[in-house]
Short mmCIF file of C-alpha atoms in Angstrom, two decimals:
data_model
loop_
_atom_site.label_atom_id
_atom_site.label_comp_id
_atom_site.label_asym_id
_atom_site.label_seq_id
_atom_site.Cartn_x
_atom_site.Cartn_y
_atom_site.Cartn_z
CA UNK M 1 16.14 47.26 18.59
CA UNK M 2 16.74 48.40 22.11
CA UNK M 3 16.16 52.39 23.26
CA UNK M 4 18.54 53.39 25.52
CA UNK M 5 17.45 56.28 28.13
CA UNK M 6 19.69 59.12 29.18
CA UNK M 7 20.54 58.87 32.78
CA UNK M 8 19.42 62.30 33.46
CA UNK M 9 16.13 61.05 32.25
CA UNK M 10 15.83 57.98 34.53
CA UNK M 11 16.71 59.85 37.62
CA UNK M 12 14.18 62.63 37.10
CA UNK M 13 11.57 59.91 36.21
CA UNK M 14 12.33 58.18 39.78
CA UNK M 15 12.36 61.38 41.50
CA UNK M 16 8.81 62.35 39.69
CA UNK M 17 7.25 58.64 40.80
CA UNK M 18 8.61 59.09 44.44
CA UNK M 19 7.02 62.71 44.87
CA UNK M 20 3.63 61.38 43.32
CA UNK M 21 3.93 58.59 45.81
CA UNK M 22 4.43 60.79 48.85
CA UNK M 23 1.49 63.17 47.58
CA UNK M 24 -0.78 60.42 47.62
CA UNK M 25 -3.42 60.51 50.60
CA UNK M 26 -3.72 57.85 52.89
CA UNK M 27 -7.34 56.18 52.92
CA UNK M 28 -8.20 55.13 56.30
CA UNK M 29 -11.29 52.52 57.29
CA UNK M 30 -12.74 53.01 60.45
CA UNK M 31 -13.20 49.03 60.30
CA UNK M 32 -9.22 48.43 59.41
CA UNK M 33 -5.75 50.00 58.77
CA UNK M 34 -4.85 53.03 56.59
CA UNK M 35 -3.25 51.96 53.17
CA UNK M 36 -1.83 53.48 50.61
CA UNK M 37 -2.76 53.39 46.64
CA UNK M 38 -0.12 52.66 44.42
CA UNK M 39 0.17 51.73 41.17
CA UNK M 40 0.52 47.93 40.54
CA UNK M 41 4.22 46.96 39.28
CA UNK M 42 3.71 43.93 37.26
CA UNK M 43 5.69 43.81 34.25
CA UNK M 44 4.35 41.72 31.09
CA UNK M 45 6.81 39.46 28.88
CA UNK M 46 7.56 40.69 25.71
CA UNK M 47 5.70 38.43 22.88
CA UNK M 48 8.22 36.18 21.17
CA UNK M 49 8.20 36.41 17.29
CA UNK M 50 6.47 34.51 15.12
CA UNK M 51 8.47 31.21 13.44
CA UNK M 52 7.87 29.33 9.89
CA UNK M 53 9.66 26.26 9.53
CA UNK M 54 8.46 24.85 5.92
CA UNK M 55 4.79 24.02 6.75
CA UNK M 56 2.89 25.74 3.93
CA UNK M 57 -0.32 25.50 6.22
CA UNK M 58 1.41 27.92 8.72
CA UNK M 59 2.58 30.27 5.93
CA UNK M 60 0.03 32.86 5.98
CA UNK M 61 -0.83 32.97 9.73
CA UNK M 62 3.12 33.54 9.88
CA UNK M 63 3.22 36.64 7.31
CA UNK M 64 0.24 38.45 8.98
CA UNK M 65 1.76 38.13 12.34
CA UNK M 66 5.16 39.29 11.29
CA UNK M 67 4.04 42.13 9.25
CA UNK M 68 1.65 43.29 11.94
CA UNK M 69 4.49 42.82 14.52
CA UNK M 70 7.50 44.08 12.82
CA UNK M 71 6.69 46.52 9.45
CA UNK M 72 5.08 49.24 11.77
CA UNK M 73 8.08 49.74 14.06
CA UNK M 74 11.01 49.09 11.94
CA UNK M 75 12.92 50.29 8.71
CA UNK M 76 12.90 47.20 5.70
CA UNK M 77 16.58 47.09 6.63
CA UNK M 78 16.08 45.82 10.28
CA UNK M 79 12.96 43.73 9.26
CA UNK M 80 15.10 41.62 6.84
CA UNK M 81 17.39 41.21 9.61
CA UNK M 82 14.65 39.85 11.85
CA UNK M 83 12.97 37.67 8.96
CA UNK M 84 16.07 35.59 8.63
CA UNK M 85 15.90 35.02 12.70
CA UNK M 86 12.04 34.12 12.20
CA UNK M 87 12.72 31.47 9.47
CA UNK M 88 14.41 28.17 9.72
CA UNK M 89 15.28 25.25 7.52
CA UNK M 90 14.30 25.50 3.96
CA UNK M 91 12.59 28.73 3.91
CA UNK M 92 16.06 30.48 5.55
CA UNK M 93 18.23 28.65 2.79
CA UNK M 94 15.83 30.12 0.21
CA UNK M 95 16.42 33.92 1.12
CA UNK M 96 20.22 33.58 1.71
CA UNK M 97 21.05 34.93 -1.91
CA UNK M 98 18.55 37.68 -1.77
CA UNK M 99 20.66 39.80 0.29
CA UNK M 100 19.29 43.00 2.44
CA UNK M 101 16.07 43.46 -0.04
CA UNK M 102 13.30 42.89 1.93
CA UNK M 103 10.39 43.11 -0.55
CA UNK M 104 12.24 40.49 -2.94
CA UNK M 105 12.59 38.25 0.01
CA UNK M 106 8.71 38.42 0.89
CA UNK M 107 8.04 37.96 -3.37
CA UNK M 108 10.06 34.94 -3.20
CA UNK M 109 8.85 33.34 -0.13
CA UNK M 110 4.85 34.31 -1.33
CA UNK M 111 5.80 32.35 -5.02
CA UNK M 112 6.85 29.07 -3.26
CA UNK M 113 4.40 28.91 -0.12
CA UNK M 114 2.07 31.96 -0.75
CA UNK M 115 -0.01 30.02 -3.71
CA UNK M 116 -3.53 29.47 -2.40
CA UNK M 117 -3.72 26.25 -4.89
CA UNK M 118 -0.73 25.05 -3.12
CA UNK M 119 -2.24 25.32 0.24
CA UNK M 120 -5.78 23.96 -0.89
CA UNK M 121 -3.91 20.99 -2.48
CA UNK M 122 -1.97 20.20 0.77
CA UNK M 123 -4.91 20.66 3.20
CA UNK M 124 -7.44 18.77 0.99
CA UNK M 125 -4.74 15.82 0.98
CA UNK M 126 -4.56 15.97 4.38
CA UNK M 127 -8.39 15.24 5.02
CA UNK M 128 -8.50 12.86 2.05
CA UNK M 129 -5.11 10.71 3.76
CA UNK M 130 -6.58 10.80 7.15
CA UNK M 131 -7.23 7.55 8.47
CA UNK M 132 -10.99 6.58 9.26
CA UNK M 133 -11.69 7.12 12.52
CA UNK M 134 -12.44 4.37 15.38
CA UNK M 135 -14.92 4.88 18.21
CA UNK M 136 -14.11 8.01 20.52
CA UNK M 137 -11.78 9.80 17.95
CA UNK M 138 -12.05 13.20 16.79
CA UNK M 139 -11.78 14.97 13.67
CA UNK M 140 -13.05 18.06 14.63
CA UNK M 141 -10.03 19.75 15.22
CA UNK M 142 -8.56 18.80 11.77
CA UNK M 143 -11.37 20.16 9.97
CA UNK M 144 -11.74 23.58 11.83
CA UNK M 145 -8.04 24.24 11.44
CA UNK M 146 -8.03 23.50 7.79
CA UNK M 147 -10.91 25.32 7.05
CA UNK M 148 -9.70 28.47 9.09
CA UNK M 149 -6.17 28.19 6.87
CA UNK M 150 -8.25 27.87 3.70
CA UNK M 151 -10.19 30.96 4.77
CA UNK M 152 -6.81 32.97 5.65
CA UNK M 153 -5.52 32.74 1.76
CA UNK M 154 -8.84 33.28 0.83
CA UNK M 155 -10.11 30.25 -0.85
CA UNK M 156 -12.91 28.38 1.51
CA UNK M 157 -14.65 27.21 -1.13
CA UNK M 158 -12.17 24.27 -1.87
CA UNK M 159 -13.21 22.94 1.26
CA UNK M 160 -16.95 24.07 1.37
CA UNK M 161 -18.34 21.62 -1.05
CA UNK M 162 -20.22 18.75 -1.64
CA UNK M 163 -17.28 16.62 -2.40
CA UNK M 164 -14.86 17.24 0.48
CA UNK M 165 -17.93 17.25 2.82
CA UNK M 166 -18.62 13.48 1.70
CA UNK M 167 -15.00 13.06 2.22
CA UNK M 168 -15.18 14.09 5.74
CA UNK M 169 -18.37 12.00 6.46
CA UNK M 170 -16.36 8.84 5.07
CA UNK M 171 -13.79 9.59 7.70
CA UNK M 172 -15.96 9.83 10.61
CA UNK M 173 -16.75 6.60 12.92
CA UNK M 174 -20.45 4.53 11.89
CA UNK M 175 -21.96 6.13 15.38
CA UNK M 176 -20.95 9.66 14.49
CA UNK M 177 -22.58 9.33 10.83
CA UNK M 178 -25.83 8.07 12.12
CA UNK M 179 -25.75 10.98 15.14
CA UNK M 180 -25.31 13.42 12.38
CA UNK M 181 -27.55 12.30 9.91
CA UNK M 182 -30.25 12.07 12.40
CA UNK M 183 -29.60 15.56 13.42
CA UNK M 184 -30.03 16.77 9.64
CA UNK M 185 -33.18 14.55 9.32
CA UNK M 186 -34.75 16.29 12.55
CA UNK M 187 -33.71 19.91 11.96
CA UNK M 188 -34.64 19.06 7.87
CA UNK M 189 -31.69 21.62 6.75
CA UNK M 190 -29.31 20.79 3.97
CA UNK M 191 -25.93 19.20 4.84
CA UNK M 192 -22.91 21.79 4.54
CA UNK M 193 -19.63 22.47 5.88
CA UNK M 194 -20.67 24.89 8.13
CA UNK M 195 -23.58 22.87 9.63
CA UNK M 196 -21.23 20.15 10.38
CA UNK M 197 -18.67 22.31 12.16
CA UNK M 198 -21.07 23.43 14.64
CA UNK M 199 -22.55 20.07 14.94
CA UNK M 200 -19.29 18.46 15.64
CA UNK M 201 -18.67 21.56 18.30
CA UNK M 202 -22.15 21.16 19.90
CA UNK M 203 -21.45 17.02 19.78
CA UNK M 204 -18.28 17.70 21.47
CA UNK M 205 -19.37 19.90 24.49
CA UNK M 206 -22.34 17.55 25.15
CA UNK M 207 -19.88 14.69 25.39
CA UNK M 208 -17.51 16.68 27.72
CA UNK M 209 -19.99 17.31 30.32
CA UNK M 210 -21.77 13.91 29.88
CA UNK M 211 -18.30 12.02 30.49
CA UNK M 212 -17.29 14.55 32.93
CA UNK M 213 -15.69 12.89 36.47
CA UNK M 214 -18.47 14.68 38.56
CA UNK M 215 -21.11 13.52 36.23
CA UNK M 216 -20.04 10.05 35.07
CA UNK M 217 -20.30 8.26 38.81
CA UNK M 218 -16.84 6.73 38.15
CA UNK M 219 -15.21 8.43 40.79
CA UNK M 220 -12.83 6.23 43.22
CA UNK M 221 -15.23 5.96 46.03
CA UNK M 222 -13.70 3.69 48.90
CA UNK M 223 -15.32 1.47 50.97
CA UNK M 224 -14.81 1.11 54.36
CA UNK M 225 -15.05 -2.43 56.39
CA UNK M 226 -15.75 -1.01 59.95
CA UNK M 227 -15.04 -4.71 61.30
CA UNK M 228 -11.56 -4.90 60.08
CA UNK M 229 -10.68 -1.27 58.88
CA UNK M 230 -9.58 -2.19 55.65
CA UNK M 231 -10.11 0.09 52.41
CA UNK M 232 -11.34 -1.67 49.56
CA UNK M 233 -11.90 -0.51 46.14
CA UNK M 234 -9.43 0.97 43.10
CA UNK M 235 -6.50 1.05 44.96
CA UNK M 236 -5.52 -2.64 44.64
CA UNK M 237 -2.37 -2.67 42.03
CA UNK M 238 -2.66 -4.20 38.52
CA UNK M 239 -0.20 -7.09 38.04
CA UNK M 240 2.11 -6.61 35.01
CA UNK M 241 1.37 -9.81 33.55
CA UNK M 242 -2.14 -10.72 33.12
CA UNK M 243 -1.39 -14.24 31.88
CA UNK M 244 0.57 -15.23 35.31
CA UNK M 245 -0.71 -12.68 37.43
CA UNK M 246 2.67 -11.32 38.94
CA UNK M 247 4.57 -8.53 38.31
CA UNK M 248 8.08 -10.18 37.84
CA UNK M 249 7.39 -9.61 34.11
CA UNK M 250 5.54 -7.95 31.19
CA UNK M 251 3.43 -9.81 29.01
CA UNK M 252 5.81 -9.28 26.06
CA UNK M 253 8.52 -11.04 28.16
CA UNK M 254 6.27 -13.84 29.28
CA UNK M 255 7.76 -17.51 28.67
CA UNK M 256 4.40 -19.25 28.99
CA UNK M 257 2.68 -16.72 26.44
CA UNK M 258 5.88 -17.10 24.13
CA UNK M 259 5.24 -20.92 24.46
CA UNK M 260 1.89 -20.75 22.70
CA UNK M 261 0.84 -20.90 19.32
CA UNK M 262 -0.36 -17.60 18.08
CA UNK M 263 -3.80 -18.86 17.75
CA UNK M 264 -3.71 -19.57 21.33
CA UNK M 265 -2.54 -16.05 21.96
CA UNK M 266 -5.27 -14.73 19.90
CA UNK M 267 -7.89 -16.29 21.97
CA UNK M 268 -5.87 -15.59 25.39
CA UNK M 269 -5.70 -11.85 24.51
CA UNK M 270 -9.16 -11.61 23.31
CA UNK M 271 -10.61 -13.14 26.74
CA UNK M 272 -8.04 -11.00 28.81
CA UNK M 273 -9.58 -7.52 26.68
CA UNK M 274 -5.77 -7.07 25.70
CA UNK M 275 -4.60 -4.26 23.58
CA UNK M 276 -3.23 -5.93 20.33
CA UNK M 277 -0.23 -3.30 19.80
CA UNK M 278 1.41 -3.50 23.58
CA UNK M 279 -0.05 -6.56 25.02
CA UNK M 280 -1.29 -4.62 27.96
CA UNK M 281 -4.71 -4.58 29.55
CA UNK M 282 -6.79 -2.14 27.68
CA UNK M 283 -9.46 0.04 28.79
CA UNK M 284 -11.77 3.24 28.13
CA UNK M 285 -8.74 5.40 27.39
CA UNK M 286 -6.28 2.75 26.27
CA UNK M 287 -6.75 0.67 23.35
CA UNK M 288 -5.24 -0.25 19.98
CA UNK M 289 -6.12 2.54 17.71
CA UNK M 290 -4.41 5.00 20.58
CA UNK M 291 -1.91 3.15 22.20
CA UNK M 292 1.31 4.81 22.57
CA UNK M 293 3.37 1.90 21.55
CA UNK M 294 1.63 1.36 18.25
CA UNK M 295 3.66 0.55 15.73
CA UNK M 296 3.93 -1.53 12.58
CA UNK M 297 4.52 -4.99 12.89
CA UNK M 298 8.07 -6.02 12.07
CA UNK M 299 7.82 -9.63 10.68
CA UNK M 300 8.56 -10.04 7.06
CA UNK M 301 7.11 -12.42 4.55
CA UNK M 302 7.99 -13.01 1.15
CA UNK M 303 9.96 -9.94 1.05
CA UNK M 304 7.44 -7.82 2.62
CA UNK M 305 7.04 -6.02 5.71
CA UNK M 306 3.72 -6.85 7.52
CA UNK M 307 1.21 -3.98 7.28
CA UNK M 308 -0.56 -4.39 10.33
CA UNK M 309 0.03 -2.75 14.01
CA UNK M 310 -0.60 -5.43 16.07
CA UNK M 311 2.29 -7.15 18.39
CA UNK M 312 4.80 -9.38 16.83
CA UNK M 313 3.62 -12.03 18.76
CA UNK M 314 0.29 -11.92 17.58
CA UNK M 315 1.53 -12.20 13.89
CA UNK M 316 -0.21 -14.97 11.96
CA UNK M 317 2.18 -16.17 9.18
CA UNK M 318 0.38 -15.81 5.99
CA UNK M 319 2.98 -18.32 4.35
CA UNK M 320 1.72 -21.13 2.16
CA UNK M 321 1.48 -24.95 3.37
CA UNK M 322 2.88 -27.84 1.20
CA UNK M 323 2.24 -31.32 2.20
CA UNK M 324 4.19 -33.65 0.03
CA UNK M 325 2.63 -37.25 0.14
CA UNK M 326 4.85 -39.14 -2.10
CA UNK M 327 8.51 -38.48 -1.46
CA UNK M 328 10.19 -41.90 -0.78
CA UNK M 329 9.78 -45.03 -2.70
CA UNK M 330 10.18 -48.67 -1.83
CA UNK M 331 11.83 -51.64 -3.33
CA UNK M 332 8.36 -53.12 -4.50
CA UNK M 333 6.76 -49.81 -5.56
CA UNK M 334 7.52 -47.49 -8.55
CA UNK M 335 6.63 -43.83 -8.35
CA UNK M 336 4.72 -41.94 -11.48
CA UNK M 337 7.93 -40.76 -12.91
CA UNK M 338 8.14 -39.60 -16.52
CA UNK M 339 11.25 -38.00 -18.40
CA UNK M 340 10.51 -34.73 -19.90
CA UNK M 341 11.99 -31.61 -21.44
CA UNK M 342 12.04 -28.65 -18.53
CA UNK M 343 12.46 -25.27 -20.07
CA UNK M 344 14.05 -21.92 -19.80
CA UNK M 345 14.78 -18.91 -21.24
CA UNK M 346 16.42 -18.38 -24.89
CA UNK M 347 15.39 -21.88 -26.18
CA UNK M 348 17.44 -23.43 -23.33
CA UNK M 349 15.97 -26.67 -21.73
CA UNK M 350 16.92 -29.79 -20.11
CA UNK M 351 16.05 -33.59 -19.80
CA UNK M 352 14.68 -34.18 -16.34
CA UNK M 353 12.62 -36.35 -14.37
CA UNK M 354 9.12 -35.20 -13.60
CA UNK M 355 7.14 -36.57 -10.90
CA UNK M 356 3.22 -36.86 -11.01
CA UNK M 357 2.11 -36.70 -7.44
CA UNK M 358 -1.72 -36.33 -6.82
CA UNK M 359 -1.02 -36.28 -2.85
CA UNK M 360 1.03 -32.98 -3.06
CA UNK M 361 -0.98 -29.80 -2.79
CA UNK M 362 1.64 -27.59 -4.69
CA UNK M 363 4.24 -28.16 -7.18
CA UNK M 364 7.87 -27.94 -6.80
CA UNK M 365 11.14 -27.62 -8.75
CA UNK M 366 14.56 -28.74 -7.72
CA UNK M 367 16.35 -25.43 -6.91
CA UNK M 368 19.39 -26.78 -8.83
CA UNK M 369 17.13 -27.24 -11.79
CA UNK M 370 16.19 -23.88 -11.74
CA UNK M 371 19.21 -21.99 -11.41
CA UNK M 372 20.80 -24.25 -14.22
CA UNK M 373 18.19 -23.42 -16.57
CA UNK M 374 18.19 -19.57 -15.27
CA UNK M 375 14.65 -19.32 -14.36
CA UNK M 376 13.65 -15.84 -12.64
CA UNK M 377 11.57 -16.46 -9.34
CA UNK M 378 9.75 -14.37 -6.97
CA UNK M 379 10.77 -14.46 -3.00
CA UNK M 380 8.40 -16.54 -1.04
CA UNK M 381 8.36 -18.14 2.14
CA UNK M 382 6.87 -21.72 2.91
CA UNK M 383 6.21 -23.97 5.39
CA UNK M 384 6.73 -27.80 4.36
CA UNK M 385 4.93 -30.54 5.94
CA UNK M 386 6.52 -33.80 5.40
CA UNK M 387 4.86 -37.47 6.21
CA UNK M 388 4.68 -38.13 9.55
CA UNK M 389 3.88 -34.35 10.62
CA UNK M 390 7.41 -32.64 10.37
CA UNK M 391 7.44 -29.23 9.51
CA UNK M 392 10.06 -27.31 7.91
CA UNK M 393 9.57 -23.22 7.34
CA UNK M 394 12.24 -22.38 4.25
CA UNK M 395 12.83 -18.86 2.54
CA UNK M 396 12.67 -19.51 -1.57
CA UNK M 397 11.47 -18.72 -5.05
CA UNK M 398 8.50 -19.41 -6.94
CA UNK M 399 9.01 -20.01 -10.51
CA UNK M 400 7.05 -20.25 -13.66
CA UNK M 401 8.17 -23.02 -15.37
CA UNK M 402 7.45 -24.14 -19.11
CA UNK M 403 7.43 -28.15 -19.72
CA UNK M 404 6.79 -30.56 -22.82
CA UNK M 405 6.85 -33.99 -23.75
CA UNK M 406 9.64 -35.46 -25.66
CA UNK M 407 9.26 -34.88 -29.05
CA UNK M 408 6.21 -32.83 -28.54
CA UNK M 409 6.34 -28.95 -29.15
CA UNK M 410 3.30 -28.41 -26.90
CA UNK M 411 4.48 -26.64 -23.57
CA UNK M 412 2.70 -26.67 -20.49
CA UNK M 413 3.11 -23.73 -17.45
CA UNK M 414 3.59 -24.94 -14.09
CA UNK M 415 3.63 -22.99 -11.13
CA UNK M 416 6.40 -24.37 -8.77
CA UNK M 417 8.08 -23.72 -5.56
CA UNK M 418 12.07 -24.48 -5.50
CA UNK M 419 13.37 -26.73 -2.92
CA UNK M 420 16.64 -28.42 -2.46
CA UNK M 421 15.48 -31.98 -2.85
CA UNK M 422 12.36 -33.17 -3.81
CA UNK M 423 12.88 -36.84 -3.27
CA UNK M 424 15.78 -39.86 -3.14
CA UNK M 425 16.93 -40.80 -6.70
CA UNK M 426 14.90 -42.74 -9.24
CA UNK M 427 16.26 -46.21 -9.74
CA UNK M 428 16.18 -47.53 -13.18
CA UNK M 429 13.57 -49.75 -14.74
CA UNK M 430 13.54 -52.31 -17.69
CA UNK M 431 10.77 -50.72 -19.39
CA UNK M 432 10.70 -53.67 -22.03
CA UNK M 433 9.21 -55.74 -19.20
CA UNK M 434 6.57 -53.29 -18.15
CA UNK M 435 5.55 -53.14 -22.30
CA UNK M 436 4.97 -56.56 -22.09
CA UNK M 437 3.27 -56.88 -19.11
CA UNK M 438 0.49 -53.96 -19.93
CA UNK M 439 0.37 -55.40 -23.53
CA UNK M 440 1.38 -52.30 -25.22
CA UNK M 441 2.15 -52.40 -28.78
CA UNK M 442 6.00 -52.94 -29.15
CA UNK M 443 6.68 -49.75 -30.79
CA UNK M 444 5.07 -47.86 -27.80
CA UNK M 445 7.77 -45.98 -25.62
CA UNK M 446 7.82 -45.58 -21.97
CA UNK M 447 9.69 -42.60 -21.26
CA UNK M 448 11.25 -42.97 -17.65
CA UNK M 449 14.55 -41.68 -16.28
CA UNK M 450 16.67 -42.44 -13.35
CA UNK M 451 18.59 -39.80 -10.54
CA UNK M 452 16.84 -36.86 -9.02
CA UNK M 453 13.37 -35.60 -9.67
CA UNK M 454 13.71 -32.22 -11.02
CA UNK M 455 10.04 -31.21 -11.00
CA UNK M 456 6.96 -32.45 -9.04
CA UNK M 457 3.37 -31.62 -10.40
CA UNK M 458 1.01 -31.80 -7.59
CA UNK M 459 -2.69 -31.74 -7.83
CA UNK M 460 -2.55 -27.73 -7.91
CA UNK M 461 -2.30 -28.67 -11.98
CA UNK M 462 -5.03 -31.68 -12.03
CA UNK M 463 -5.11 -31.44 -15.66
CA UNK M 464 -1.57 -33.02 -15.91
CA UNK M 465 -2.98 -36.12 -13.75
CA UNK M 466 -5.36 -36.81 -16.51
CA UNK M 467 -5.28 -39.58 -19.61
CA UNK M 468 -5.72 -43.22 -20.87
CA UNK M 469 -4.44 -45.87 -18.36
CA UNK M 470 -3.99 -49.39 -18.73
CA UNK M 471 -3.64 -51.80 -15.65
CA UNK M 472 -1.85 -55.46 -15.11
CA UNK M 473 -2.16 -56.83 -11.78
CA UNK M 474 -0.53 -54.02 -9.53
CA UNK M 475 0.94 -52.42 -12.05
CA UNK M 476 -0.44 -49.05 -13.79
CA UNK M 477 0.56 -46.90 -16.70
CA UNK M 478 -1.22 -43.51 -17.65
CA UNK M 479 -0.85 -41.46 -20.75
CA UNK M 480 0.18 -38.09 -19.82
CA UNK M 481 -0.97 -35.09 -21.25
#
């Protein structure tokens, strides 16, 4: 509200000030010239009205400041107008339908933001969710601010208790916990929140004094070589790329670094004391914990984003490594293949070829077979290392595959990863000749099919590779479980 003065009053006031100035005696000094003692003409800037933007932690202070500044000078009709100018976003939307009822507006805001229990829950969650501190980080301001807010709403005991004290101590770095515990033992006093805040303030002041540039001895003192007149010291410019020792590019743009394996990059980063978030040189005031470029790694594996905050170039894949030993067959050799029922949901099954490969670290299923049976799998990323060291990375699914022998109701569950093709097609074999060579009874059935290998059972299901065996020359047969 603006108060306008009539022109006559302003004119009389100016004349009065002029007459007062004229009547002021001049004060002379024998040692200097005379001067006129007139009042100071500085003007103070008007304080701005408080603002509230839906943060329950700030509501109590906003309410007290607004009522102190407005209610003693303005009517309620004017105060509700000023209140709307101080609210933003959600609080402003809440009181739009109230009209000009000033008391009703405050009653509605108090019911939403003024409940001490709601404020207490929010603040205690702030402390509980606060990440554990690293060396050099500070939690003092959060603790003091939280306690003052709870004190403002009349529930300081919600924070001043042994449970919250224990949570705050857990967030402190190990060195600070040692100093705090040592202080309690030395003073022989109980651990309280007030004692902890007092200790934090005292410790902060001590560290600020101890690490001040004038006391730390780390000032940039320049040494002058009198023979050559050159200045030595800390004015040398640091190269952008610490690996190439030049400033033509940054480390994350370095082709030499990109050509390394992840293990080699990690070793180089540790040897050069590099920040793992931005790949730049770390220092006393720059590390991964306080790096301005720190963010979550954007690498995605198995449908989930990496939860660490390192640079993508330092991301170490946790994909499963699969080594296939027997993926080809030669003319004079037979792979250990058996015909079996590969089952799906709702009684659906398919008679397929199962390869028992004790040289494979993990089991596999042909993707086409899994799809035809309607098997539901979970997304996964795998690196397949084939014979000869050839490596291939694929995104696929892992399935739980029920398998049973032909004519055998017992089912075995096999966890298998889906791939497009397991091996080349299995050729047909005259099983009658095999039975004669092995000396098996004539009524014995050797179940061996031909065509694509639908399921490979690796050594991860070792019990499937056991059973009675018979051998004749270089031919070996085994009764599968």
